[in-house]
PDB file of C-alpha atoms in Angstrom:
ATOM      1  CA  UNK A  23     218.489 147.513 131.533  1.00 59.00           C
ATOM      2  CA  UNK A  24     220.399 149.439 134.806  1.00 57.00           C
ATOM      3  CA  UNK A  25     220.488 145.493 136.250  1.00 59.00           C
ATOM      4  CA  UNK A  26     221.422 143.699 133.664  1.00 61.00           C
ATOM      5  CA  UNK A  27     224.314 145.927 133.047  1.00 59.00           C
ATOM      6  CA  UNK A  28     225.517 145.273 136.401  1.00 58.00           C
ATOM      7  CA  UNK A  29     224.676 141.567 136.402  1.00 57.00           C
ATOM      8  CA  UNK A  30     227.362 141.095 133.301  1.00 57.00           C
ATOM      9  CA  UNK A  31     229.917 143.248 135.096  1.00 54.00           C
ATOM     10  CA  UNK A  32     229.113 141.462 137.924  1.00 57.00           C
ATOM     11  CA  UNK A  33     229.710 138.144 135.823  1.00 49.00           C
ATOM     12  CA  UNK A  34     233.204 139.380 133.627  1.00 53.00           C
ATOM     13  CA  UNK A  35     234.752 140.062 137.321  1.00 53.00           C
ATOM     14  CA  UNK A  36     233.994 136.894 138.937  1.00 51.00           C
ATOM     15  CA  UNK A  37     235.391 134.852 135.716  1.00 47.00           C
ATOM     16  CA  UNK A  38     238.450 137.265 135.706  1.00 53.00           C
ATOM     17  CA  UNK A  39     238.586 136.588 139.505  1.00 52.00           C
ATOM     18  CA  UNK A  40     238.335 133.046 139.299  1.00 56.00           C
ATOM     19  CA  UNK A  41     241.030 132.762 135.993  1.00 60.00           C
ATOM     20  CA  UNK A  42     243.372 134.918 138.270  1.00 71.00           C
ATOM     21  CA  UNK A  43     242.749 132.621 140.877  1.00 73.00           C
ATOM     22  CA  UNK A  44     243.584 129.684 139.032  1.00 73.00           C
ATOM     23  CA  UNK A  45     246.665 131.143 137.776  1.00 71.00           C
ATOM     24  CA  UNK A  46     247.617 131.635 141.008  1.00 78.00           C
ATOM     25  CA  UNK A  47     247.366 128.496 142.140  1.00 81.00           C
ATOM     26  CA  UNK A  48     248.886 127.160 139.191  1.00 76.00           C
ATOM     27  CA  UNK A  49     252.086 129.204 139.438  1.00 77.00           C
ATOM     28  CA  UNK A  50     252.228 127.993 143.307  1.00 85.00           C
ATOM     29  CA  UNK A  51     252.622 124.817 142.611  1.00 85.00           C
ATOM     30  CA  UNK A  52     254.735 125.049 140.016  1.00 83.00           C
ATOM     31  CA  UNK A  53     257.234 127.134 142.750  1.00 85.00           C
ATOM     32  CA  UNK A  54     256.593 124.052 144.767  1.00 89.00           C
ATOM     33  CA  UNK A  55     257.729 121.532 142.446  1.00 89.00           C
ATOM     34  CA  UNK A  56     260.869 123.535 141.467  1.00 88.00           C
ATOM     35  CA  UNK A  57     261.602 123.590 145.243  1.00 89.00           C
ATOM     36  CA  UNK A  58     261.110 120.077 144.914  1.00 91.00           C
ATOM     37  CA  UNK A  59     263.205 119.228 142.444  1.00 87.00           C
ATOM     38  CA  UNK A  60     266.009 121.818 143.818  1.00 88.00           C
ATOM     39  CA  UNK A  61     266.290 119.627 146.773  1.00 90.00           C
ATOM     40  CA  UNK A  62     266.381 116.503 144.841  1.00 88.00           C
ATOM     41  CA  UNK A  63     269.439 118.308 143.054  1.00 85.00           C
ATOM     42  CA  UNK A  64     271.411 119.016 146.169  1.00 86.00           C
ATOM     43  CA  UNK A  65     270.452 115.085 146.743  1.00 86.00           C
ATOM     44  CA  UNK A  66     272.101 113.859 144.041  1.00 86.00           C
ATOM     45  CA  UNK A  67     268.950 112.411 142.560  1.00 89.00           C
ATOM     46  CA  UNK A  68     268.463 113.627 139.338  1.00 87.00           C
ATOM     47  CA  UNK A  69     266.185 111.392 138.139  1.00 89.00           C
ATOM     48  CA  UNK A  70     263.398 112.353 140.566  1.00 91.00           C
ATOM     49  CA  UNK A  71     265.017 116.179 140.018  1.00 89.00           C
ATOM     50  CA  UNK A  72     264.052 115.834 136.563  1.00 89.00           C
ATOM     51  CA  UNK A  73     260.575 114.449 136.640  1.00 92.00           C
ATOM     52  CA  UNK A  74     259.942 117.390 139.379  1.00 91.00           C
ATOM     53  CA  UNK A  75     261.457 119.799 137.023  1.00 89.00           C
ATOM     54  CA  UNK A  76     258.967 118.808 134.414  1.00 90.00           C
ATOM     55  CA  UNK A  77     256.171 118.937 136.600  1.00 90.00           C
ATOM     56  CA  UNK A  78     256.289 122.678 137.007  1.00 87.00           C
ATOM     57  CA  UNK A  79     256.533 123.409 133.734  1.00 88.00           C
ATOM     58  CA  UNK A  80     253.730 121.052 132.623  1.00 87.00           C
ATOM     59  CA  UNK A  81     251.562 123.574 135.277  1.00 87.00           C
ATOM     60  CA  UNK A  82     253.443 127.035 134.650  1.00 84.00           C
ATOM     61  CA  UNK A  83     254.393 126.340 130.860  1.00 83.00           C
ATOM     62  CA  UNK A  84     256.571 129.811 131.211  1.00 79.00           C
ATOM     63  CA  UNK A  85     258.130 129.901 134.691  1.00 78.00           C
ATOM     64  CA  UNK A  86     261.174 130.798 133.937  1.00 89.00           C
ATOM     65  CA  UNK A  87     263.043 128.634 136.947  1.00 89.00           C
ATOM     66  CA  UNK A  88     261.385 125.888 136.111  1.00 90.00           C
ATOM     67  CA  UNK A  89     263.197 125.943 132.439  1.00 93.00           C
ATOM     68  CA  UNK A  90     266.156 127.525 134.227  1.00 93.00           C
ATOM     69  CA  UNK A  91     266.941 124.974 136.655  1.00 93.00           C
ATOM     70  CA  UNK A  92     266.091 122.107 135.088  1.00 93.00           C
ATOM     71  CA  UNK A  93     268.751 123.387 132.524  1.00 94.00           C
ATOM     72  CA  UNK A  94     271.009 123.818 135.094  1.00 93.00           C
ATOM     73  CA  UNK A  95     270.372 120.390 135.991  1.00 92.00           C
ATOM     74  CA  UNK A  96     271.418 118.962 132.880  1.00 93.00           C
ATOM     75  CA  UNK A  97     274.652 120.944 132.512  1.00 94.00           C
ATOM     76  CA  UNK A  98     276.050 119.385 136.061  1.00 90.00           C
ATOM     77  CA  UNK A  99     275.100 115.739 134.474  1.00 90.00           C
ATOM     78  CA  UNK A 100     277.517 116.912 131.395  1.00 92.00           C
ATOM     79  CA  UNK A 101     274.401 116.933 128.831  1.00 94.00           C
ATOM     80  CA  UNK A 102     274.888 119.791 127.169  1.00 95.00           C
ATOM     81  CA  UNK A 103     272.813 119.911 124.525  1.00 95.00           C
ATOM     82  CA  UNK A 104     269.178 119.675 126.672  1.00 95.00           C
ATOM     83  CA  UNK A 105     271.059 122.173 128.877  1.00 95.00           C
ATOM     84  CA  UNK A 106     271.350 124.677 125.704  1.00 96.00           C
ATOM     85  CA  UNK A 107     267.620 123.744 124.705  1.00 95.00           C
ATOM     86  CA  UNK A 108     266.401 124.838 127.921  1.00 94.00           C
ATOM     87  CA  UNK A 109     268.404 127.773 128.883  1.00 96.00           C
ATOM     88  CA  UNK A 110     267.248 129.252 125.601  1.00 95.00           C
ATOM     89  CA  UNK A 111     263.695 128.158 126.198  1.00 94.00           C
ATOM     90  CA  UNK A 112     263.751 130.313 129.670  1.00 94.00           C
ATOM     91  CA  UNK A 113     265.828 133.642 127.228  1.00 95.00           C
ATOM     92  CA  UNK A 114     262.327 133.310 124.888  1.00 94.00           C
ATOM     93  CA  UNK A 115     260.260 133.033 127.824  1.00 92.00           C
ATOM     94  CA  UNK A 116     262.245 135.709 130.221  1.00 93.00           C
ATOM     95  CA  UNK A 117     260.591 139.177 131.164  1.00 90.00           C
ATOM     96  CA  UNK A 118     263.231 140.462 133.539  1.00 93.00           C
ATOM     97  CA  UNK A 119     266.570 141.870 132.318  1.00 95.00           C
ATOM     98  CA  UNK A 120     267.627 139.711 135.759  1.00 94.00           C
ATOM     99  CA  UNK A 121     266.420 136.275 134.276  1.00 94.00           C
ATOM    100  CA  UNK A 122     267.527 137.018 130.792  1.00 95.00           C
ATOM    101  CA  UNK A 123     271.373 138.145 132.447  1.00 97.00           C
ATOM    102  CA  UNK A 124     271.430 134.629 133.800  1.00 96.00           C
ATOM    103  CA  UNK A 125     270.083 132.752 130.833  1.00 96.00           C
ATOM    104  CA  UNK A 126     273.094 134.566 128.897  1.00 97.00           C
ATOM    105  CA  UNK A 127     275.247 133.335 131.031  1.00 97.00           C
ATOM    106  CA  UNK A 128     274.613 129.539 131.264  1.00 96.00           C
ATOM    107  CA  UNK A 129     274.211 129.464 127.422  1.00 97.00           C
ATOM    108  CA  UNK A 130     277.616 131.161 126.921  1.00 96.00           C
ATOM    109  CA  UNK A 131     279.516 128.460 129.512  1.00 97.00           C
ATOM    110  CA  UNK A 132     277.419 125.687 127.706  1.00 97.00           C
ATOM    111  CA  UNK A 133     279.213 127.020 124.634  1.00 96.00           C
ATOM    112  CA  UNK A 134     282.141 127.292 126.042  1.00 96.00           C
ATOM    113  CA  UNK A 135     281.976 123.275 127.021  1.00 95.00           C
ATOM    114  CA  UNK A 136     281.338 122.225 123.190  1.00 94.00           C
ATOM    115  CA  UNK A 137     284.308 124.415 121.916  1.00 94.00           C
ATOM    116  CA  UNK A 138     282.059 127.055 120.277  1.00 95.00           C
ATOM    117  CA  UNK A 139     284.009 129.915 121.638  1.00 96.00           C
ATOM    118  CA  UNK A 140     282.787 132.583 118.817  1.00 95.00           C
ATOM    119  CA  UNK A 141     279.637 131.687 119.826  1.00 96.00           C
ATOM    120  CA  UNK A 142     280.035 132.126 123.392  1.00 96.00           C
ATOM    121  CA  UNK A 143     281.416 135.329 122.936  1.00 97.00           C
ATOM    122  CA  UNK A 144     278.164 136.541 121.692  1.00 97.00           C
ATOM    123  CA  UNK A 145     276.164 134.762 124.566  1.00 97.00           C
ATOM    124  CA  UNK A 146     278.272 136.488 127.212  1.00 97.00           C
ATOM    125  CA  UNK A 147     277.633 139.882 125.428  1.00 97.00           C
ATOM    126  CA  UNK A 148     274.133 139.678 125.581  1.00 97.00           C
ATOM    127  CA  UNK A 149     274.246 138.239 129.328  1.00 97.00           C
ATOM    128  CA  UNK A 150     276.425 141.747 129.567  1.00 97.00           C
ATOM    129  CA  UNK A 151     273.941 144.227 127.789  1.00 97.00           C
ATOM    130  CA  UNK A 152     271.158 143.080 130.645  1.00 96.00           C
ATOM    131  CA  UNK A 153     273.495 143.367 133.313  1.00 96.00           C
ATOM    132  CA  UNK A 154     276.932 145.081 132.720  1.00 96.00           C
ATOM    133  CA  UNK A 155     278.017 145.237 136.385  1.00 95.00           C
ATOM    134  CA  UNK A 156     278.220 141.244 136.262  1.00 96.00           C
ATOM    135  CA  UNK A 157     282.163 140.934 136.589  1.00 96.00           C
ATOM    136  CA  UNK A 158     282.095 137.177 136.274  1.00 96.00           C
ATOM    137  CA  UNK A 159     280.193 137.733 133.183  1.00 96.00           C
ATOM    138  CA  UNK A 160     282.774 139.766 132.196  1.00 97.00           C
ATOM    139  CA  UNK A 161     285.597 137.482 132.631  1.00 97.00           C
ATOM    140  CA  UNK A 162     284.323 134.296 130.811  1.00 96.00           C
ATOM    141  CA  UNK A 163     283.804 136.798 127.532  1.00 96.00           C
ATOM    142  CA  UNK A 164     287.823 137.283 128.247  1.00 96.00           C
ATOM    143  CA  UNK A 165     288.520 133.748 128.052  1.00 96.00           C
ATOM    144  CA  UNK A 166     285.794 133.300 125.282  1.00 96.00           C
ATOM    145  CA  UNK A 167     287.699 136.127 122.992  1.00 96.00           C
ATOM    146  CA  UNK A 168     290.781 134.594 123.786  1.00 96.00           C
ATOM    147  CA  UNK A 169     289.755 131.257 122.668  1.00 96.00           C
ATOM    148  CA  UNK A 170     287.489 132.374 119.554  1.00 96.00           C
ATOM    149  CA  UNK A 171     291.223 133.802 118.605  1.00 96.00           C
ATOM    150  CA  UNK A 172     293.537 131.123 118.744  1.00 95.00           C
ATOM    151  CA  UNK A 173     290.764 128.760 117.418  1.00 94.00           C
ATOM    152  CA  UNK A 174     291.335 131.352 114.188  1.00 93.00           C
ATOM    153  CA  UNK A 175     294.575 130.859 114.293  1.00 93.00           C
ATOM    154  CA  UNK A 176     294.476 127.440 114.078  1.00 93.00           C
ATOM    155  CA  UNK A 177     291.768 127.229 111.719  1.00 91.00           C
ATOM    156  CA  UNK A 178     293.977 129.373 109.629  1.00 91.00           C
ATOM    157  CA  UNK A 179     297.132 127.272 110.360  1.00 91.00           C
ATOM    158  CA  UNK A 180     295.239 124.287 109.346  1.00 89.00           C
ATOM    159  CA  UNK A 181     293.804 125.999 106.114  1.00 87.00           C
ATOM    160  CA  UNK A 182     298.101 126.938 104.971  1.00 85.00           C
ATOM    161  CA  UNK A 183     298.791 123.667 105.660  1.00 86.00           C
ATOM    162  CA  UNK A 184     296.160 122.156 103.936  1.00 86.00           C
ATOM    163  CA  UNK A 185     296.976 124.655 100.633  1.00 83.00           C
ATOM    164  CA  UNK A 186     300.813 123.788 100.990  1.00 83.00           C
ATOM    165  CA  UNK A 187     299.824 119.943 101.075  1.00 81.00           C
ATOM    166  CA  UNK A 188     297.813 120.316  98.044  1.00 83.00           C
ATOM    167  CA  UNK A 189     300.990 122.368  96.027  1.00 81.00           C
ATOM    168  CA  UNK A 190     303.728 119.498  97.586  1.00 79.00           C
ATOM    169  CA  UNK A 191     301.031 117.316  95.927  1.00 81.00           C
ATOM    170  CA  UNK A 192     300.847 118.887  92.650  1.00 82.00           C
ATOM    171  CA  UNK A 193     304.280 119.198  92.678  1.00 81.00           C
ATOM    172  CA  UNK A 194     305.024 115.604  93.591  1.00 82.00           C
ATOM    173  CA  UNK A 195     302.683 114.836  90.547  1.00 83.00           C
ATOM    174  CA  UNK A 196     304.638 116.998  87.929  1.00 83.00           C
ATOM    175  CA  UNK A 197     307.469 115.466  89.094  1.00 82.00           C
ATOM    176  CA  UNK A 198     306.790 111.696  88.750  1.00 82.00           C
ATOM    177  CA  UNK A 199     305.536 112.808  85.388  1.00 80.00           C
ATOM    178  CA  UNK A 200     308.559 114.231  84.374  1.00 82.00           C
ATOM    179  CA  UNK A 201     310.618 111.115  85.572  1.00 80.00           C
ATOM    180  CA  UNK A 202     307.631 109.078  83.677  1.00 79.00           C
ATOM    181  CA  UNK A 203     308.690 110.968  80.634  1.00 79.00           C
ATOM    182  CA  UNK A 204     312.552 110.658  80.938  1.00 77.00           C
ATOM    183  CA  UNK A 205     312.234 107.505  81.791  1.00 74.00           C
ATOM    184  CA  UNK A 206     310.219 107.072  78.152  1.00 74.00           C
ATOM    185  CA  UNK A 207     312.551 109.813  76.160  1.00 72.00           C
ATOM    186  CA  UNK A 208     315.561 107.116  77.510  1.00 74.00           C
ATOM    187  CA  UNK A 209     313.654 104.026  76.526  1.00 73.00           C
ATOM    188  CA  UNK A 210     313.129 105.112  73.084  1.00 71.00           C
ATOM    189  CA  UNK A 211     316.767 106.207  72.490  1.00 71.00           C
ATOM    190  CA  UNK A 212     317.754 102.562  74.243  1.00 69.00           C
ATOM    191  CA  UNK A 213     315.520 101.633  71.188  1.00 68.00           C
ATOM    192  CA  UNK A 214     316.589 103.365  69.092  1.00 69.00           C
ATOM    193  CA  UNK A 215     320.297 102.875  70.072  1.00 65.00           C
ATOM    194  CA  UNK A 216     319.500  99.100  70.006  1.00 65.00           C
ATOM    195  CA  UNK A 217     317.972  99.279  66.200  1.00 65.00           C
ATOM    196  CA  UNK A 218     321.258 100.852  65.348  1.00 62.00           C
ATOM    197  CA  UNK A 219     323.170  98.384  66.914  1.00 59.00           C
ATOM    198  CA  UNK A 220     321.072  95.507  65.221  1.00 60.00           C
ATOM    199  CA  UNK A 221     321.513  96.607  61.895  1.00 59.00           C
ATOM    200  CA  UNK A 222     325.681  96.677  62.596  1.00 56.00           C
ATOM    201  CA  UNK A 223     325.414  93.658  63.873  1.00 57.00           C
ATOM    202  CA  UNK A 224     323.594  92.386  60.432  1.00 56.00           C
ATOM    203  CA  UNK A 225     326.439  93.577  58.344  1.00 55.00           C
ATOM    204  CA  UNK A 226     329.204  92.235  61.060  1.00 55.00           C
ATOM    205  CA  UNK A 227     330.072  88.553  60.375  1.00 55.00           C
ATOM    206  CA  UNK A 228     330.099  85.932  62.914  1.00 57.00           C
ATOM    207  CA  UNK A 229     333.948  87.509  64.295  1.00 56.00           C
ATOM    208  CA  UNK A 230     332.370  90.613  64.166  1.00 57.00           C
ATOM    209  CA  UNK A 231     334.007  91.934  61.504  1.00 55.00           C
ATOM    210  CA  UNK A 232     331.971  94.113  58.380  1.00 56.00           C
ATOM    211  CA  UNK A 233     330.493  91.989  55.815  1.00 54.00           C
ATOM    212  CA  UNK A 234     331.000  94.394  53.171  1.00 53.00           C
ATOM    213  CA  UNK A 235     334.628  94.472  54.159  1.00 52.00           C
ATOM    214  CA  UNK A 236     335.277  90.762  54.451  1.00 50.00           C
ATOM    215  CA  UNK A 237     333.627  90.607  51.194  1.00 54.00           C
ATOM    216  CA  UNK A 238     335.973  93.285  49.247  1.00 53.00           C
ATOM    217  CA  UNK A 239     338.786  91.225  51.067  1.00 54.00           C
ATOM    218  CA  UNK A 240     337.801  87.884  50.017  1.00 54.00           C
ATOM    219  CA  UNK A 241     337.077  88.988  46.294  1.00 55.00           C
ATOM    220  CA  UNK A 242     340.793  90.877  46.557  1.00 58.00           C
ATOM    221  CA  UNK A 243     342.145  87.623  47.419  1.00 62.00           C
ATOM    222  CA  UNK A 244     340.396  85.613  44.694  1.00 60.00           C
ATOM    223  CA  UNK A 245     341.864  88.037  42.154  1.00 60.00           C
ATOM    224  CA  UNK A 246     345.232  87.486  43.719  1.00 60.00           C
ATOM    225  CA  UNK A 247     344.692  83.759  43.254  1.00 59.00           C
ATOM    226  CA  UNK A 248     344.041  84.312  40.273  1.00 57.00           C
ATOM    227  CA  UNK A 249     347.361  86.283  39.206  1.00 56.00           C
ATOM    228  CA  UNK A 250     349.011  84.113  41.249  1.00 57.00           C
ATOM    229  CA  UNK A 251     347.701  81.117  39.066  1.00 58.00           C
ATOM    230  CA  UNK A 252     348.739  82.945  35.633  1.00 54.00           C
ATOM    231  CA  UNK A 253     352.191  81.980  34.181  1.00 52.00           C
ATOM    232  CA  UNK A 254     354.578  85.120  34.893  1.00 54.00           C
ATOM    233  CA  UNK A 255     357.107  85.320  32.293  1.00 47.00           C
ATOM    234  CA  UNK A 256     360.772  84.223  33.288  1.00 51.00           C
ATOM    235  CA  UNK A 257     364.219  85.956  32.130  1.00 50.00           C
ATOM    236  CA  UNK A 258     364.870  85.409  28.642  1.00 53.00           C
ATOM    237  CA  UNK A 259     361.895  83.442  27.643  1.00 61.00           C
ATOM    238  CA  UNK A 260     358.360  84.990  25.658  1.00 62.00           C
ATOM    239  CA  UNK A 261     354.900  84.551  27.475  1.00 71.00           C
ATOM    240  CA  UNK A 262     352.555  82.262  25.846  1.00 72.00           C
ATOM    241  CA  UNK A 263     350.731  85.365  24.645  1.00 76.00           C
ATOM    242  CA  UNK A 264     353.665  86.882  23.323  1.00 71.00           C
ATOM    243  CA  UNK A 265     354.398  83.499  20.933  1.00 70.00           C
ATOM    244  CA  UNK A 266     350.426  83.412  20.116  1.00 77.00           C
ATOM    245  CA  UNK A 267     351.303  87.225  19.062  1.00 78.00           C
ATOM    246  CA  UNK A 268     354.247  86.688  17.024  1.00 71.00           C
ATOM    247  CA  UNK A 269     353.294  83.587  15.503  1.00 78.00           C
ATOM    248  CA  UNK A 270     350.131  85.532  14.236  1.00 82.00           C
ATOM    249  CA  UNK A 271     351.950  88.066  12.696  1.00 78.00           C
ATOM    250  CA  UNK A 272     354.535  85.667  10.768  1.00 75.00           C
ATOM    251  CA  UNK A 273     351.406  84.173   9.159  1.00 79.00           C
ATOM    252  CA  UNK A 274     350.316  87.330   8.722  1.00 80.00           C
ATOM    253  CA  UNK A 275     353.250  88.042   7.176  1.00 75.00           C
ATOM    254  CA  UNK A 276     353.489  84.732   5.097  1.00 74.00           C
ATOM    255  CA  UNK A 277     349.953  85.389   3.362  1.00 78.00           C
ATOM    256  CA  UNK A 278     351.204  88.333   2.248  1.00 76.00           C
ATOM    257  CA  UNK A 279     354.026  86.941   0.517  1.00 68.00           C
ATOM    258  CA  UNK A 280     351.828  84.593  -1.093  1.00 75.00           C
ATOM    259  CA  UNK A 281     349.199  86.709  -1.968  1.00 76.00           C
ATOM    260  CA  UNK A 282     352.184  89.105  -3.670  1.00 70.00           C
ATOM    261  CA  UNK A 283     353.529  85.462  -5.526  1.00 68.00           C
ATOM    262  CA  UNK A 284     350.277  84.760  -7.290  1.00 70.00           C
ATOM    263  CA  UNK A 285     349.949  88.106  -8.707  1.00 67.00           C
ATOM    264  CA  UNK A 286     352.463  88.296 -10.170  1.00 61.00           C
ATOM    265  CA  UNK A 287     352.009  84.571 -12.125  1.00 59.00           C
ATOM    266  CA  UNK A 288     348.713  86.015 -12.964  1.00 57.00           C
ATOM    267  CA  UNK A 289     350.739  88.878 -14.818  1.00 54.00           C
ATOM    268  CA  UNK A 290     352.257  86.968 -17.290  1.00 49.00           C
ATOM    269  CA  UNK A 291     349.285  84.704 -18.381  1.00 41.00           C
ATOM    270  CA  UNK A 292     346.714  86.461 -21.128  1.00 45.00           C
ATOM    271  CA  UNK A 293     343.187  86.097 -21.031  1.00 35.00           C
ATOM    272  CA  UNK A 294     341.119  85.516 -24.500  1.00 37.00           C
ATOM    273  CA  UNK A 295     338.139  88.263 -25.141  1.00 35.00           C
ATOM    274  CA  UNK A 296     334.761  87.542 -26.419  1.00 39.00           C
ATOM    275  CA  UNK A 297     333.584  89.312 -29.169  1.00 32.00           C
ATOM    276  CA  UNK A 298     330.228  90.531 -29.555  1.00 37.00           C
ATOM    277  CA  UNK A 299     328.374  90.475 -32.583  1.00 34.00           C
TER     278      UNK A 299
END
C-alpha cells in the first residue's frame, strides 16, 4: 500500500513537471516571436510584425506583450480601434500594477486620438492609481481635462443654439401666421368693401349718378311738364274751370226759378176729390 502511495506521488509530480515544462516552453517562444515581431516593427514591416504578433499569442494566449505590442503596433499604423481592442485585452489579462500602468496609458492616448476626451480622462486615472509617480501620465490627464471641458462647452453652446433656433423658428411660424391672417382679415374687408361698392354702383346710373335720385328728378320734371302744359289764366280773363263753375251755377240758378214758376201755376188750379161710398 506504502508503494503504491509513492508510485502516484511519484506519477502527479512528473505530470506537474512535464505541464510546467511545457508551459515553459510555450511562454519561450511566445517571447521569441514578440522579439520577432518587435524587430519587424522597427523594420517598417508590419505585415510580417503582425502575423508574428499573433503567433505568440496563439502559444501564450495571456502574455501580456504579446497583446501589448501588437496594440502598439496598430496605433503607429493609425488603426485605432484594434489598438483599443488589444490594449484592453492585455488590462483583463495584466497581473502587474507595471503592465496594467502601461495598458492605462495607451488606452487613454487611443482615446484621446478619436476625440473621447471624458473618456480618456478616466483611462489616464486608472493608468495613475497603478503608478502615480508616472509624470507623463500625469500630463496627458491635463490635456484630457482640458479637452473633456471645452468639448462641454461646446456641446452646451451647440445645445443654446440649437434651443434658440427652435424659438426663432416658432417665432418665425407665429409670425407668418399672423401676416396669413391679416392678410385674410384685409381680404374680407376688400370684400366686403367691394359688395358695398357693388350695390352703389346698382343704384348709380350709367353717369354715375343715384337712380333713386334721377328718378325723383325725372318724375319732378314730368309734373312740371305737366303744369307747364295746363292753361294758366291771363289778366282779366276766367279759366276754363272758372266758366265750367259759373255756368253751373247759373243753371243752377235757372232751375230754381223754374221750379219756383210751376208752383206757383199749380196754386191756382183745383183738383176734384173722389168720394167714397
Amino acid at each position: 500500500m506504502k508503494n503504491i502511495s509513492i508510485i502516484i506521488l511519484t506519477l502527479i509530480s512528473s505530470f506537474s513537471f512535464a505541464q510546467e515544462k511545457e508551459q515553459l516552453l510555450a511562454l519561450k517562444k511566445a517571447n521569441n516571436y514578440v522579439y520577432e515581431a518587435n524587430n519587424l516593427v522597427n523594420e517598417d514591416d508590419f505585415v510580417s510584425a503582425e502575423m508574428a504578433y499573433r503567433k505568440a499569442i496563439s502559444e501564450q494566449p495571456t502574455s501580456v506583450a504579446g497583446i501589448y505590442n501588437l496594440g502598439n503596433s496598430y496605433y503607429k499604423k493609425g488603426n485605432y480601434e484594434e489598438a483599443l481592442y488589444r490594449h484592453q485585452q492585455a488590462v483583463k489579462n495584466a497581473v502587474s500594477k507595471t503592465e496594467k500602468h502601461k495598458a492605462f496609458h495607451n488606452i487613454g492616448n487611443i482615446l484621446m486620438q478619436n476625440k473621447k476626451c471624458k473618456e480618456a480622462v478616466e483611462a489616464y486615472k486608472n493608468a495613475l492609481r497603478n503608478n502615480p509617480a508616472d509624470d507623463e501620465t500625469r500630463y496627458n490627464l491635463g490635456l484630457a481635462k482640458a479637452c473633456a471641458e471645452q468639448q462641454k462647452d461646446q456641446e452646451d453652446q451647440n445645445k443654446d443654439d440649437e434651443n434658440k433656433d427652435n424659438k426663432d423658428d416658432q417665432e418665425n411660424k407665429e409670425n407668418e401666421d399672423k401676416k396669413d391672417k391679416e392678410g385674410e382679415d384685409k381680404e374680407d374687408k376688400k370684400d366686403e368693401g367691394d359688395k358695398d361698392k357693388k350695390e352703389g354702383d346698382d343704384k348709380k346710373d350709367e353717369e354715375g349718378k343715384p337712380k333713386d335720385e334721377k328718378e325723383d328728378k325725372g318724375k319732378g320734371e314730368d309734373d312740371k311738364k305737366k303744369d307747364q302744359q295746363k292753361p294758366k289764366p291771363q289778366p282779366g280773363q276766367l279759366s276754363p274751370q272758372q266758366i265750367k263753375s259759373l255756368l253751373e251755377a247759373m243753371n243752377n240758378q235757372e232751375k230754381k226759378v223754374q221750379e219756383k214758376i210751376n208752383a206757383e201755376k199749380q196754386k191756382g188750379v183745383k183738383i176734384k176729390t173722389e168720394k167714397d161710398w
